[in-house]
Amino acid sequence: MAQTPAEHWHSERMGTGKAIAVLTSGGDAQGMNAAVRAVVRVGIYTGAKVYFVYEGYQGLVDGGDHIKEATWESVSMMLQLGGTVIGSARCQDFRTREGRLKAARNLVKRGITNLCVIGGDGSLTGADTFRAEWSSLLADLVKVGGITAEEAKKSSYLNIVGMVGSIDNDFCGTDMTIGTDSALHRIMEIVDAITTTAQSHQRTFVLEVMGRHCGYLALITALACGADWVFIPEAPPEDGWEDHLCRRLTETRDGGSRLNIIIVAEGAIDKHGKAISSDDIKSLVVKRLGYDTRVTILGHVQRGGTPSAFDRILGSRMGVEAVMALLEGTPETPACVVSLSGNQAVRLPLMECVQVTKDVTTAMNEGRFDDAVKLRGRSFQNNWNVYKLLAHIRPPSTKSGYTVAVLNVGAPAAGMNAAVRSTVRIGLIHGHRMLAVHDGFEGLAFGMVEEISWNRVGGWTGLGGSKLGTKRTLPKKYFEEISTNISKFGIHGLIIIGGFEAFMGSLELMEGRTKYEELCIPVCVIPATVSNNVPGSDFSIGADTALNTITTTCDLIKQSAAGTKRRVFIIETMGGFCGYLATMAGLAAGADAAYIYEEHFNIHDLQVNVEHLTEKMKTTVKRGLVLRNERCNENYTTDFIYNLYSEEGKGVFDCRKNVLGHMQQGGSPTPFDRNFGTKMGAKAVAWITGKIKECSRHGRIFANTADSACLLGMRKRSLVFQPIASLKEETDFEHRIPKEQWWLKLRPILKILAKYHIKLDISETAHLEHVTRKIAAPESNI
C-alpha cells in the first residue's frame, strides 16, 4: 500500500526486528530461483532476517536443518538456474492439523511471522488455511507446552504473501505465472527443430504440450508457430471437427506447404468431455488423408532448462513486491498474491484468485466453455480470438474493395515477420487486397511493391530479421514518388512496422498531407525495434529477443569466470541512447551496475562502483558483471570504463570486456515477440479497416485528421491507439527516446539486488485490487 506522509518509513528499516521465511512448493518452474533470490536480498536490505525453508511444506513441518537463515551470498549464481534450488516436495503431513501444529511451532521458535510461498493454487490454498488457523494453532501449542505464552504473544499473527510459480499459466488473476515464458521457450525450440525435419519429408506433426486443465501453453505455441490447429480444454472443437480438421490440412498442403502442425494440450477434450489424445489425432490423419504423421509428447522437458529473461525479471519484480506486501501487512490484511497485469505488478486477495481458478474448472465440468474462456481473463480471450481468426476463417470471396500496404522501416527486429504475416492474413480475411512494400519508404518511392498472398507468408512467424527488407530512409525527400505510387497501386491504408524511423517517417507523411493529397490515407505504426525506444509503447517487437540474447551471453561469460577467481566483465549493449536493454539485462543477468544515458553518472559514481566490487571480491562471490549502454556517455566509453576498472582493481580483480554488437538484432524471435507481433498485426488491421471506411467519400479515401495516423502501443495494461502527432510532446527527438520511460523505476531494484545501500521508493508499491474488477478490465496483452 502507498505510504502516508506521516509514516515516512525508511525502506532500509522496514524489516528491522522481523523475520521472513520463503519456500517453493508444488511443481517446479523456471524463474522460482529469481523470486527466492529477490525475497532474500530485499528482505536483508530492509533489515529483516530471512530464512530458507527447504523441500517446501515438508521442510516447514520437519523443521531442524530444513529451516536455515539465508545470507546475501547464499543466493549468488541462482538466477540462471532452472527448477528451485531450495527444493519442492508434495507434503501430506501439512494437510493434517498435526502437521500444521509442528510447522507453526517451528516458525514461532524462530520468531518468523512472515511467510512467502511460491507455488501453484494448491500450495497457496494451503498457506491461506495455515493463516486462518494460526491463532488456534498457537493456543493449542501453549496448552501442551510446545511454546510459551510469551512466544505466542510475540507471534500473534502470520502474514502470508504468494507468488504463482506454474508453467501452465493456470492461475486466474495474473497474466503470466513464473515459469510460463520459459516453458514456451523450450516448446518453441522443439517446434522450430521439428519444423525443419517435417518440411524435409512433407510430414504432419502432432505435438502434445503440458496443460491438464489450462490450454495457455498450447494456445500461445499455436499462435507463435502458425499451427494448423490447436486443441485446448477450455474451448473444445465443435461436433464434426474431424471433417473440418482434415479439410484444413488438405487446404494447407494444396497451398504449397510441406508440413502441418497440430498442437494438443494434454487435457484436450471434445464438447462431451471425452479426451482427445495425440494418438487419436494421428490415427484420424493417417486413416483419412494418408499423410506421414508423427507424434511428439514434450513432457517434462518443458519444465527444464534455463529461465528466460522475462521470467527472471518477473520473479525479481514479484519478489520485491512480496517483501513489501509482507512488511506492510497487518492482522486485517487478507493473504494476497502478487500478480502481473499487463506491465504492472498488482496485489490481489489470494482466495479470490483461487476461487476464480476453481470456477474455471467448474465451468468446464458443466460444459460452460464460453464462461471458462472468459474466466481465464482478457489476455487469454484476446489470444483465443486472434488464433480463431488466423486458423479457422478463410478469406471471403467478396472483396472489400480496399488495398492495404505493409512495410518495415528502420533496423531489423526479430518478430517483424510474425507481425507482417498476421497483418497480411487478417487483411485478407477482411477482404482487402494486401500489398507488400520492400525496403521501407525507399521501396515505396521506387515502386518495389507487390501483391502478397495468404500462402506467401506461411512459416514466417519463426523467422528472424525482415523478409520484406527494411531501411532507415525517411520519406520526406521522396514525397513526389511516394504520392505517385500510392495513387498508382491504389493504396488506401499503410501499416508501418518498425522503430524510431517508422515513428519519424509517419510524422513526415502527416506533414506532407498539406501538399500531397495522396498522403491523406490512414496510417498505423507498430513499434518494432530491439532498442525499445519508440514513444507510446512500453514494449516494442524485437526487444524481448534481444534481451534474451544478451542475458544468455552474460550467463556464459559469468560461467567462464567461475573457474578463475576475481574477475569483472564489462559488457556493451545496443540501444542507442535508450538504456532499456542494459537495465533489463542487468536485472536478468544479475549485474553489479548498468550505465545508461537516462541516469547521469560521473567519475565519483564510477569510483563508488569500483570500490563496491572490490568489497564484493572479499566475499565468497568473486565475479562481477557491469553493463554499459552503447551511448550512455561520449567520454566514459567502454574502453575508458574497462581501463579504469583494470587499473583500480589491480591486485584485487582483473577485467575483461565484450562488445556484443549486431548479434543482439539477429536470431529466431522469442515466443513473446512472435505472439506480440501476431496480436499487434491483427489489431492494427481491424483499426485501419474501420478508419478507411470512416474516411471513405464516394469511393475515395480522404484522411487528414490527427486520429487517422496512429501508433499502436502497449500502455501499462492495454493495447491503445494514439495519434502520432500527440506523441511529439512525449519525445526527446535529439536522443530518439521517450521523455518518460516506465522501466527506469526498476533501476533501484537492480542496485538493491547488487547490495547497494540506496533508498527504495515504495510510494508506488501495488495496492490490493479485486479479481472480479480485473477480469472486466480492458484487455492486457502479455
Tab-separated table of N, CA, C and O in Angstrom, residues 638-743:
chain	number	residue	atom	x	y	z
A	638	THR	N	33.348	2.482	-23.334
A	638	THR	CA	33.559	1.120	-22.829
A	638	THR	C	35.043	0.899	-22.529
A	638	THR	O	35.401	0.320	-21.503
A	639	ASP	N	35.902	1.402	-23.415
A	639	ASP	CA	37.348	1.270	-23.190
A	639	ASP	C	37.782	2.023	-21.932
A	639	ASP	O	38.586	1.532	-21.145
A	640	PHE	N	37.224	3.235	-21.748
A	640	PHE	CA	37.575	4.032	-20.564
A	640	PHE	C	37.195	3.277	-19.286
A	640	PHE	O	37.993	3.160	-18.351
A	641	ILE	N	35.955	2.773	-19.256
A	641	ILE	CA	35.483	2.066	-18.053
A	641	ILE	C	36.313	0.798	-17.819
A	641	ILE	O	36.703	0.501	-16.693
A	642	TYR	N	36.617	0.102	-18.900
A	642	TYR	CA	37.450	-1.099	-18.795
A	642	TYR	C	38.830	-0.751	-18.217
A	642	TYR	O	39.320	-1.405	-17.294
A	643	ASN	N	39.437	0.312	-18.744
A	643	ASN	CA	40.765	0.726	-18.265
A	643	ASN	C	40.719	1.179	-16.800
A	643	ASN	O	41.614	0.871	-16.010
A	644	LEU	N	39.674	1.912	-16.455
A	644	LEU	CA	39.527	2.395	-15.076
A	644	LEU	C	39.408	1.221	-14.095
A	644	LEU	O	40.122	1.161	-13.091
A	645	TYR	N	38.490	0.299	-14.411
A	645	TYR	CA	38.295	-0.870	-13.536
A	645	TYR	C	39.581	-1.702	-13.456
A	645	TYR	O	39.935	-2.210	-12.400
A	646	SER	N	40.256	-1.866	-14.612
A	646	SER	CA	41.501	-2.658	-14.637
A	646	SER	C	42.551	-2.030	-13.716
A	646	SER	O	43.212	-2.722	-12.932
A	647	GLU	N	42.676	-0.705	-13.810
A	647	GLU	CA	43.689	0.000	-13.012
A	647	GLU	C	43.358	-0.060	-11.520
A	647	GLU	O	44.199	-0.405	-10.689
A	648	GLU	N	42.100	0.273	-11.201
A	648	GLU	CA	41.703	0.348	-9.785
A	648	GLU	C	41.614	-1.036	-9.141
A	648	GLU	O	41.707	-1.170	-7.935
A	649	GLY	N	41.398	-2.041	-9.986
A	649	GLY	CA	41.243	-3.394	-9.436
A	649	GLY	C	42.540	-4.172	-9.337
A	649	GLY	O	42.549	-5.344	-8.943
A	650	LYS	N	43.643	-3.545	-9.710
A	650	LYS	CA	44.935	-4.241	-9.706
A	650	LYS	C	45.197	-4.904	-8.359
A	650	LYS	O	45.075	-4.276	-7.314
A	651	GLY	N	45.574	-6.176	-8.432
A	651	GLY	CA	45.875	-6.906	-7.208
A	651	GLY	C	44.637	-7.460	-6.517
A	651	GLY	O	44.731	-8.269	-5.596
A	652	VAL	N	43.433	-7.004	-6.949
A	652	VAL	CA	42.181	-7.488	-6.326
A	652	VAL	C	41.372	-8.302	-7.342
A	652	VAL	O	40.913	-9.395	-7.067
A	653	PHE	N	41.172	-7.724	-8.530
A	653	PHE	CA	40.466	-8.460	-9.590
A	653	PHE	C	41.024	-8.026	-10.943
A	653	PHE	O	41.628	-6.962	-11.066
A	654	ASP	N	40.810	-8.901	-11.955
A	654	ASP	CA	41.189	-8.477	-13.298
A	654	ASP	C	39.932	-8.289	-14.140
A	654	ASP	O	38.829	-8.669	-13.724
A	655	CYS	N	40.070	-7.669	-15.294
A	655	CYS	CA	38.919	-7.274	-16.110
A	655	CYS	C	38.956	-7.884	-17.503
A	655	CYS	O	40.023	-8.152	-18.040
A	656	ARG	N	37.766	-8.058	-18.064
A	656	ARG	CA	37.623	-8.433	-19.466
A	656	ARG	C	36.489	-7.591	-20.038
A	656	ARG	O	35.580	-7.185	-19.304
A	657	LYS	N	36.501	-7.346	-21.357
A	657	LYS	CA	35.389	-6.592	-21.937
A	657	LYS	C	34.834	-7.308	-23.165
A	657	LYS	O	35.566	-8.035	-23.848
A	658	ASN	N	33.549	-7.101	-23.403
A	658	ASN	CA	32.869	-7.675	-24.572
A	658	ASN	C	31.941	-6.625	-25.165
A	658	ASN	O	31.147	-6.026	-24.429
A	659	VAL	N	32.011	-6.443	-26.480
A	659	VAL	CA	31.039	-5.592	-27.172
A	659	VAL	C	30.143	-6.541	-27.960
A	659	VAL	O	30.607	-7.221	-28.874
A	660	LEU	N	28.866	-6.617	-27.579
A	660	LEU	CA	28.001	-7.666	-28.150
A	660	LEU	C	27.597	-7.394	-29.599
A	660	LEU	O	27.381	-8.319	-30.359
A	661	GLY	N	27.452	-6.118	-29.981
A	661	GLY	CA	27.209	-5.795	-31.391
A	661	GLY	C	25.918	-6.341	-31.965
A	661	GLY	O	24.937	-6.557	-31.257
A	662	HIS	N	25.941	-6.622	-33.283
A	662	HIS	CA	24.709	-6.918	-34.016
A	662	HIS	C	24.094	-8.280	-33.735
A	662	HIS	O	23.003	-8.574	-34.228
A	663	MET	N	24.776	-9.105	-32.965
A	663	MET	CA	24.146	-10.387	-32.614
A	663	MET	C	22.838	-10.143	-31.845
A	663	MET	O	21.947	-10.993	-31.846
A	664	GLN	N	22.712	-8.970	-31.239
A	664	GLN	CA	21.503	-8.647	-30.472
A	664	GLN	C	20.281	-8.457	-31.368
A	664	GLN	O	19.154	-8.556	-30.909
A	665	GLN	N	20.525	-8.145	-32.652
A	665	GLN	CA	19.404	-7.928	-33.581
A	665	GLN	C	18.954	-9.223	-34.244
A	665	GLN	O	17.868	-9.279	-34.793
A	666	GLY	N	19.813	-10.226	-34.203
A	666	GLY	CA	19.537	-11.424	-35.001
A	666	GLY	C	18.849	-12.531	-34.220
A	666	GLY	O	18.398	-12.367	-33.110
A	667	GLY	N	18.811	-13.676	-34.866
A	667	GLY	CA	18.269	-14.864	-34.205
A	667	GLY	C	16.777	-15.030	-34.404
A	667	GLY	O	16.080	-14.147	-34.885
A	668	SER	N	16.321	-16.212	-33.996
A	668	SER	CA	14.911	-16.544	-34.112
A	668	SER	C	14.123	-15.797	-33.032
A	668	SER	O	14.574	-15.714	-31.896
A	669	PRO	N	12.958	-15.227	-33.354
A	669	PRO	CA	12.222	-14.463	-32.342
A	669	PRO	C	11.745	-15.328	-31.177
A	669	PRO	O	11.435	-16.508	-31.363
A	670	THR	N	11.685	-14.735	-30.007
A	670	THR	CA	11.195	-15.453	-28.821
A	670	THR	C	9.680	-15.636	-28.938
A	670	THR	O	9.020	-14.927	-29.711
A	671	PRO	N	9.099	-16.558	-28.147
A	671	PRO	CA	7.638	-16.724	-28.169
A	671	PRO	C	6.912	-15.405	-27.881
A	671	PRO	O	5.905	-15.098	-28.502
A	672	PHE	N	7.446	-14.597	-26.949
A	672	PHE	CA	6.822	-13.309	-26.613
A	672	PHE	C	6.736	-12.430	-27.859
A	672	PHE	O	5.687	-11.869	-28.166
A	673	ASP	N	7.857	-12.301	-28.601
A	673	ASP	CA	7.868	-11.423	-29.773
A	673	ASP	C	6.991	-11.960	-30.899
A	673	ASP	O	6.356	-11.193	-31.627
A	674	ARG	N	6.944	-13.276	-31.052
A	674	ARG	CA	6.072	-13.853	-32.095
A	674	ARG	C	4.606	-13.573	-31.762
A	674	ARG	O	3.821	-13.166	-32.627
A	675	ASN	N	4.256	-13.800	-30.507
A	675	ASN	CA	2.873	-13.625	-30.064
A	675	ASN	C	2.487	-12.143	-30.083
A	675	ASN	O	1.409	-11.767	-30.550
A	676	PHE	N	3.385	-11.297	-29.589
A	676	PHE	CA	3.145	-9.856	-29.541
A	676	PHE	C	2.973	-9.312	-30.966
A	676	PHE	O	2.031	-8.560	-31.249
A	677	GLY	N	3.867	-9.722	-31.872
A	677	GLY	CA	3.781	-9.293	-33.269
A	677	GLY	C	2.484	-9.746	-33.919
A	677	GLY	O	1.829	-8.984	-34.652
A	678	THR	N	2.090	-10.985	-33.626
A	678	THR	CA	0.860	-11.544	-34.214
A	678	THR	C	-0.368	-10.756	-33.760
A	678	THR	O	-1.225	-10.383	-34.565
A	679	LYS	N	-0.435	-10.461	-32.456
A	679	LYS	CA	-1.597	-9.738	-31.936
A	679	LYS	C	-1.613	-8.281	-32.378
A	679	LYS	O	-2.668	-7.725	-32.667
A	680	MET	N	-0.424	-7.660	-32.454
A	680	MET	CA	-0.354	-6.261	-32.889
A	680	MET	C	-0.813	-6.137	-34.349
A	680	MET	O	-1.551	-5.216	-34.707
A	681	GLY	N	-0.377	-7.094	-35.181
A	681	GLY	CA	-0.788	-7.082	-36.589
A	681	GLY	C	-2.293	-7.188	-36.733
A	681	GLY	O	-2.924	-6.433	-37.484
A	682	ALA	N	-2.891	-8.121	-35.976
A	682	ALA	CA	-4.338	-8.338	-36.046
A	682	ALA	C	-5.104	-7.086	-35.613
A	682	ALA	O	-6.080	-6.677	-36.253
A	683	LYS	N	-4.634	-6.470	-34.541
A	683	LYS	CA	-5.324	-5.280	-34.010
A	683	LYS	C	-5.178	-4.078	-34.960
A	683	LYS	O	-6.111	-3.305	-35.144
A	684	ALA	N	-3.984	-3.958	-35.560
A	684	ALA	CA	-3.737	-2.840	-36.477
A	684	ALA	C	-4.657	-2.915	-37.698
A	684	ALA	O	-5.198	-1.897	-38.153
A	685	VAL	N	-4.856	-4.136	-38.224
A	685	VAL	CA	-5.710	-4.292	-39.412
A	685	VAL	C	-7.165	-3.944	-39.080
A	685	VAL	O	-7.845	-3.248	-39.851
A	686	ALA	N	-7.631	-4.391	-37.909
A	686	ALA	CA	-9.010	-4.085	-37.508
A	686	ALA	C	-9.203	-2.570	-37.418
A	686	ALA	O	-10.218	-2.018	-37.885
A	687	TRP	N	-8.201	-1.879	-36.865
A	687	TRP	CA	-8.295	-0.414	-36.710
A	687	TRP	C	-8.283	0.282	-38.071
A	687	TRP	O	-9.105	1.155	-38.348
A	688	ILE	N	-7.338	-0.143	-38.934
A	688	ILE	CA	-7.191	0.562	-40.226
A	688	ILE	C	-8.395	0.314	-41.130
A	688	ILE	O	-8.806	1.191	-41.887
A	689	THR	N	-9.018	-0.862	-40.981
A	689	THR	CA	-10.236	-1.156	-41.754
A	689	THR	C	-11.335	-0.172	-41.365
A	689	THR	O	-12.003	0.412	-42.229
A	690	GLY	N	-11.498	0.009	-40.061
A	690	GLY	CA	-12.512	0.963	-39.571
A	690	GLY	C	-12.219	2.376	-40.033
A	690	GLY	O	-13.131	3.120	-40.444
A	691	LYS	N	-10.941	2.773	-39.988
A	691	LYS	CA	-10.544	4.141	-40.383
A	691	LYS	C	-10.787	4.374	-41.874
A	691	LYS	O	-11.232	5.450	-42.281
A	692	ILE	N	-10.442	3.369	-42.700
A	692	ILE	CA	-10.638	3.526	-44.158
A	692	ILE	C	-12.131	3.761	-44.447
A	692	ILE	O	-12.504	4.663	-45.194
A	693	LYS	N	-12.986	2.953	-43.788
A	693	LYS	CA	-14.441	3.092	-44.004
A	693	LYS	C	-14.909	4.486	-43.556
A	693	LYS	O	-15.695	5.144	-44.221
A	694	GLU	N	-14.380	4.915	-42.417
A	694	GLU	CA	-14.745	6.208	-41.831
A	694	GLU	C	-14.341	7.372	-42.748
A	694	GLU	O	-15.022	8.391	-42.816
A	695	CYS	N	-13.198	7.216	-43.434
A	695	CYS	CA	-12.661	8.314	-44.263
A	695	CYS	C	-13.054	8.189	-45.732
A	695	CYS	O	-12.527	8.901	-46.589
A	696	SER	N	-13.908	7.233	-46.023
A	696	SER	CA	-14.274	6.980	-47.424
A	696	SER	C	-15.411	7.908	-47.866
A	696	SER	O	-16.438	7.998	-47.180
A	697	ARG	N	-15.189	8.632	-48.952
A	697	ARG	CA	-16.218	9.522	-49.518
A	697	ARG	C	-16.315	9.260	-51.028
A	697	ARG	O	-15.343	9.519	-51.750
A	698	HIS	N	-17.464	8.728	-51.443
A	698	HIS	CA	-17.698	8.485	-52.876
A	698	HIS	C	-16.551	7.693	-53.516
A	698	HIS	O	-15.991	8.071	-54.542
A	699	GLY	N	-16.153	6.609	-52.828
A	699	GLY	CA	-15.126	5.727	-53.393
A	699	GLY	C	-13.706	6.241	-53.230
A	699	GLY	O	-12.755	5.595	-53.656
A	700	ARG	N	-13.548	7.443	-52.642
A	700	ARG	CA	-12.197	7.975	-52.423
A	700	ARG	C	-11.919	8.091	-50.923
A	700	ARG	O	-12.818	8.339	-50.135
A	701	ILE	N	-10.657	7.896	-50.581
A	701	ILE	CA	-10.273	7.989	-49.171
A	701	ILE	C	-9.656	9.358	-48.931
A	701	ILE	O	-8.752	9.775	-49.673
A	702	PHE	N	-10.158	10.052	-47.904
A	702	PHE	CA	-9.534	11.321	-47.559
A	702	PHE	C	-9.389	11.390	-46.034
A	702	PHE	O	-10.365	11.584	-45.316
A	703	ALA	N	-8.169	11.175	-45.552
A	703	ALA	CA	-7.909	11.171	-44.102
A	703	ALA	C	-6.900	12.263	-43.776
A	703	ALA	O	-5.745	12.171	-44.174
A	704	ASN	N	-7.349	13.309	-43.100
A	704	ASN	CA	-6.382	14.354	-42.744
A	704	ASN	C	-6.496	14.796	-41.281
A	704	ASN	O	-5.917	15.793	-40.891
A	705	THR	N	-7.249	14.043	-40.480
A	705	THR	CA	-7.349	14.378	-39.049
A	705	THR	C	-6.202	13.707	-38.299
A	705	THR	O	-5.625	12.714	-38.773
A	706	ALA	N	-5.900	14.234	-37.112
A	706	ALA	CA	-4.787	13.689	-36.310
A	706	ALA	C	-5.002	12.222	-35.967
A	706	ALA	O	-4.066	11.425	-35.952
A	707	ASP	N	-6.261	11.829	-35.717
A	707	ASP	CA	-6.506	10.440	-35.294
A	707	ASP	C	-6.547	9.450	-36.458
A	707	ASP	O	-6.864	8.277	-36.272
A	708	SER	N	-6.207	9.916	-37.668
A	708	SER	CA	-6.156	8.963	-38.798
A	708	SER	C	-4.731	8.457	-39.028
A	708	SER	O	-4.480	7.685	-39.945
A	709	ALA	N	-3.784	8.910	-38.184
A	709	ALA	CA	-2.422	8.354	-38.207
A	709	ALA	C	-2.060	8.045	-36.761
A	709	ALA	O	-1.818	8.949	-35.959
A	710	CYS	N	-2.097	6.765	-36.423
A	710	CYS	CA	-1.932	6.360	-35.025
A	710	CYS	C	-0.790	5.375	-34.828
A	710	CYS	O	-0.382	4.678	-35.766
A	711	LEU	N	-0.296	5.341	-33.601
A	711	LEU	CA	0.680	4.325	-33.207
A	711	LEU	C	-0.018	3.373	-32.241
A	711	LEU	O	-0.698	3.816	-31.308
A	712	LEU	N	0.131	2.075	-32.483
A	712	LEU	CA	-0.459	1.067	-31.600
A	712	LEU	C	0.594	0.675	-30.582
A	712	LEU	O	1.660	0.168	-30.931
A	713	GLY	N	0.327	0.947	-29.318
A	713	GLY	CA	1.327	0.634	-28.289
A	713	GLY	C	0.719	-0.037	-27.089
A	713	GLY	O	-0.490	0.034	-26.863
A	714	MET	N	1.568	-0.690	-26.322
A	714	MET	CA	1.097	-1.255	-25.060
A	714	MET	C	1.396	-0.259	-23.960
A	714	MET	O	2.538	0.115	-23.746
A	715	ARG	N	0.346	0.193	-23.289
A	715	ARG	CA	0.489	1.144	-22.199
A	715	ARG	C	-0.038	0.507	-20.920
A	715	ARG	O	-1.233	0.288	-20.785
A	716	LYS	N	0.872	0.183	-20.016
A	716	LYS	CA	0.542	-0.434	-18.730
A	716	LYS	C	-0.265	-1.710	-18.912
A	716	LYS	O	0.269	-2.781	-18.949
A	717	ARG	N	-1.588	-1.596	-19.051
A	717	ARG	CA	-2.396	-2.816	-19.095
A	717	ARG	C	-3.125	-3.038	-20.412
A	717	ARG	O	-3.801	-4.036	-20.574
A	718	SER	N	-3.057	-2.065	-21.319
A	718	SER	CA	-3.876	-2.200	-22.534
A	718	SER	C	-3.115	-1.872	-23.799
A	718	SER	O	-2.135	-1.129	-23.778
A	719	LEU	N	-3.624	-2.417	-24.900
A	719	LEU	CA	-3.127	-2.027	-26.225
A	719	LEU	C	-3.963	-0.826	-26.652
A	719	LEU	O	-5.190	-0.910	-26.679
A	720	VAL	N	-3.290	0.295	-26.966
A	720	VAL	CA	-4.037	1.508	-27.293
A	720	VAL	C	-3.516	2.150	-28.570
A	720	VAL	O	-2.332	2.080	-28.878
A	721	PHE	N	-4.454	2.793	-29.296
A	721	PHE	CA	-4.096	3.562	-30.487
A	721	PHE	C	-3.967	5.019	-30.079
A	721	PHE	O	-4.892	5.578	-29.492
A	722	GLN	N	-2.809	5.624	-30.389
A	722	GLN	CA	-2.590	7.019	-30.017
A	722	GLN	C	-2.204	7.812	-31.258
A	722	GLN	O	-1.329	7.369	-32.019
A	723	PRO	N	-2.835	8.987	-31.471
A	723	PRO	CA	-2.440	9.806	-32.629
A	723	PRO	C	-0.940	10.109	-32.567
A	723	PRO	O	-0.418	10.505	-31.521
A	724	ILE	N	-0.254	9.883	-33.679
A	724	ILE	CA	1.205	10.065	-33.711
A	724	ILE	C	1.579	11.504	-33.348
A	724	ILE	O	2.535	11.740	-32.620
A	725	ALA	N	0.774	12.452	-33.830
A	725	ALA	CA	1.064	13.869	-33.561
A	725	ALA	C	1.074	14.151	-32.054
A	725	ALA	O	1.882	14.946	-31.568
A	726	SER	N	0.197	13.465	-31.292
A	726	SER	CA	0.117	13.721	-29.839
A	726	SER	C	1.335	13.166	-29.099
A	726	SER	O	1.601	13.550	-27.962
A	727	LEU	N	2.070	12.258	-29.743
A	727	LEU	CA	3.249	11.662	-29.089
A	727	LEU	C	4.491	12.544	-29.237
A	727	LEU	O	5.506	12.296	-28.593
A	728	LYS	N	4.369	13.610	-30.085
A	728	LYS	CA	5.524	14.510	-30.269
A	728	LYS	C	5.960	15.122	-28.938
A	728	LYS	O	7.152	15.224	-28.649
A	729	GLU	N	4.959	15.501	-28.126
A	729	GLU	CA	5.250	16.140	-26.830
A	729	GLU	C	6.008	15.199	-25.892
A	729	GLU	O	6.717	15.642	-25.001
A	730	GLU	N	5.813	13.891	-26.088
A	730	GLU	CA	6.415	12.908	-25.176
A	730	GLU	C	7.806	12.470	-25.635
A	730	GLU	O	8.395	11.576	-25.036
A	731	THR	N	8.315	13.070	-26.703
A	731	THR	CA	9.523	12.549	-27.340
A	731	THR	C	10.723	13.494	-27.238
A	731	THR	O	10.592	14.694	-27.454
A	732	ASP	N	11.859	12.907	-26.904
A	732	ASP	CA	13.140	13.622	-26.969
A	732	ASP	C	13.735	13.249	-28.333
A	732	ASP	O	14.349	12.194	-28.488
A	733	PHE	N	13.515	14.130	-29.336
A	733	PHE	CA	13.921	13.809	-30.709
A	733	PHE	C	15.437	13.771	-30.875
A	733	PHE	O	15.964	13.004	-31.659
A	734	GLU	N	16.142	14.603	-30.105
A	734	GLU	CA	17.595	14.645	-30.239
A	734	GLU	C	18.209	13.285	-29.891
A	734	GLU	O	19.107	12.793	-30.564
A	735	HIS	N	17.678	12.667	-28.832
A	735	HIS	CA	18.250	11.389	-28.384
A	735	HIS	C	17.395	10.184	-28.782
A	735	HIS	O	17.700	9.060	-28.398
A	736	ARG	N	16.306	10.460	-29.529
A	736	ARG	CA	15.464	9.377	-30.056
A	736	ARG	C	14.961	8.455	-28.953
A	736	ARG	O	15.051	7.235	-29.050
A	737	ILE	N	14.424	9.056	-27.892
A	737	ILE	CA	13.830	8.267	-26.799
A	737	ILE	C	12.580	8.967	-26.271
A	737	ILE	O	12.444	10.181	-26.433
A	738	PRO	N	11.662	8.220	-25.633
A	738	PRO	CA	10.532	8.878	-24.963
A	738	PRO	C	11.044	9.657	-23.743
A	738	PRO	O	12.027	9.251	-23.119
A	739	LYS	N	10.385	10.767	-23.410
A	739	LYS	CA	10.829	11.580	-22.263
A	739	LYS	C	10.620	10.828	-20.941
A	739	LYS	O	11.364	11.015	-19.988
A	740	GLU	N	9.575	10.016	-20.885
A	740	GLU	CA	9.339	9.224	-19.670
A	740	GLU	C	9.356	7.749	-20.035
A	740	GLU	O	8.730	7.347	-21.018
A	741	GLN	N	10.062	6.944	-19.224
A	741	GLN	CA	10.160	5.512	-19.519
A	741	GLN	C	9.880	4.705	-18.241
A	741	GLN	O	10.529	4.908	-17.222
A	742	TRP	N	8.908	3.805	-18.344
A	742	TRP	CA	8.418	3.066	-17.165
A	742	TRP	C	9.497	2.250	-16.471
A	742	TRP	O	9.530	2.122	-15.262
A	743	TRP	N	10.427	1.685	-17.248
A	743	TRP	CA	11.393	0.735	-16.696
A	743	TRP	C	12.445	1.410	-15.813
A	743	TRP	O	13.150	0.734	-15.057
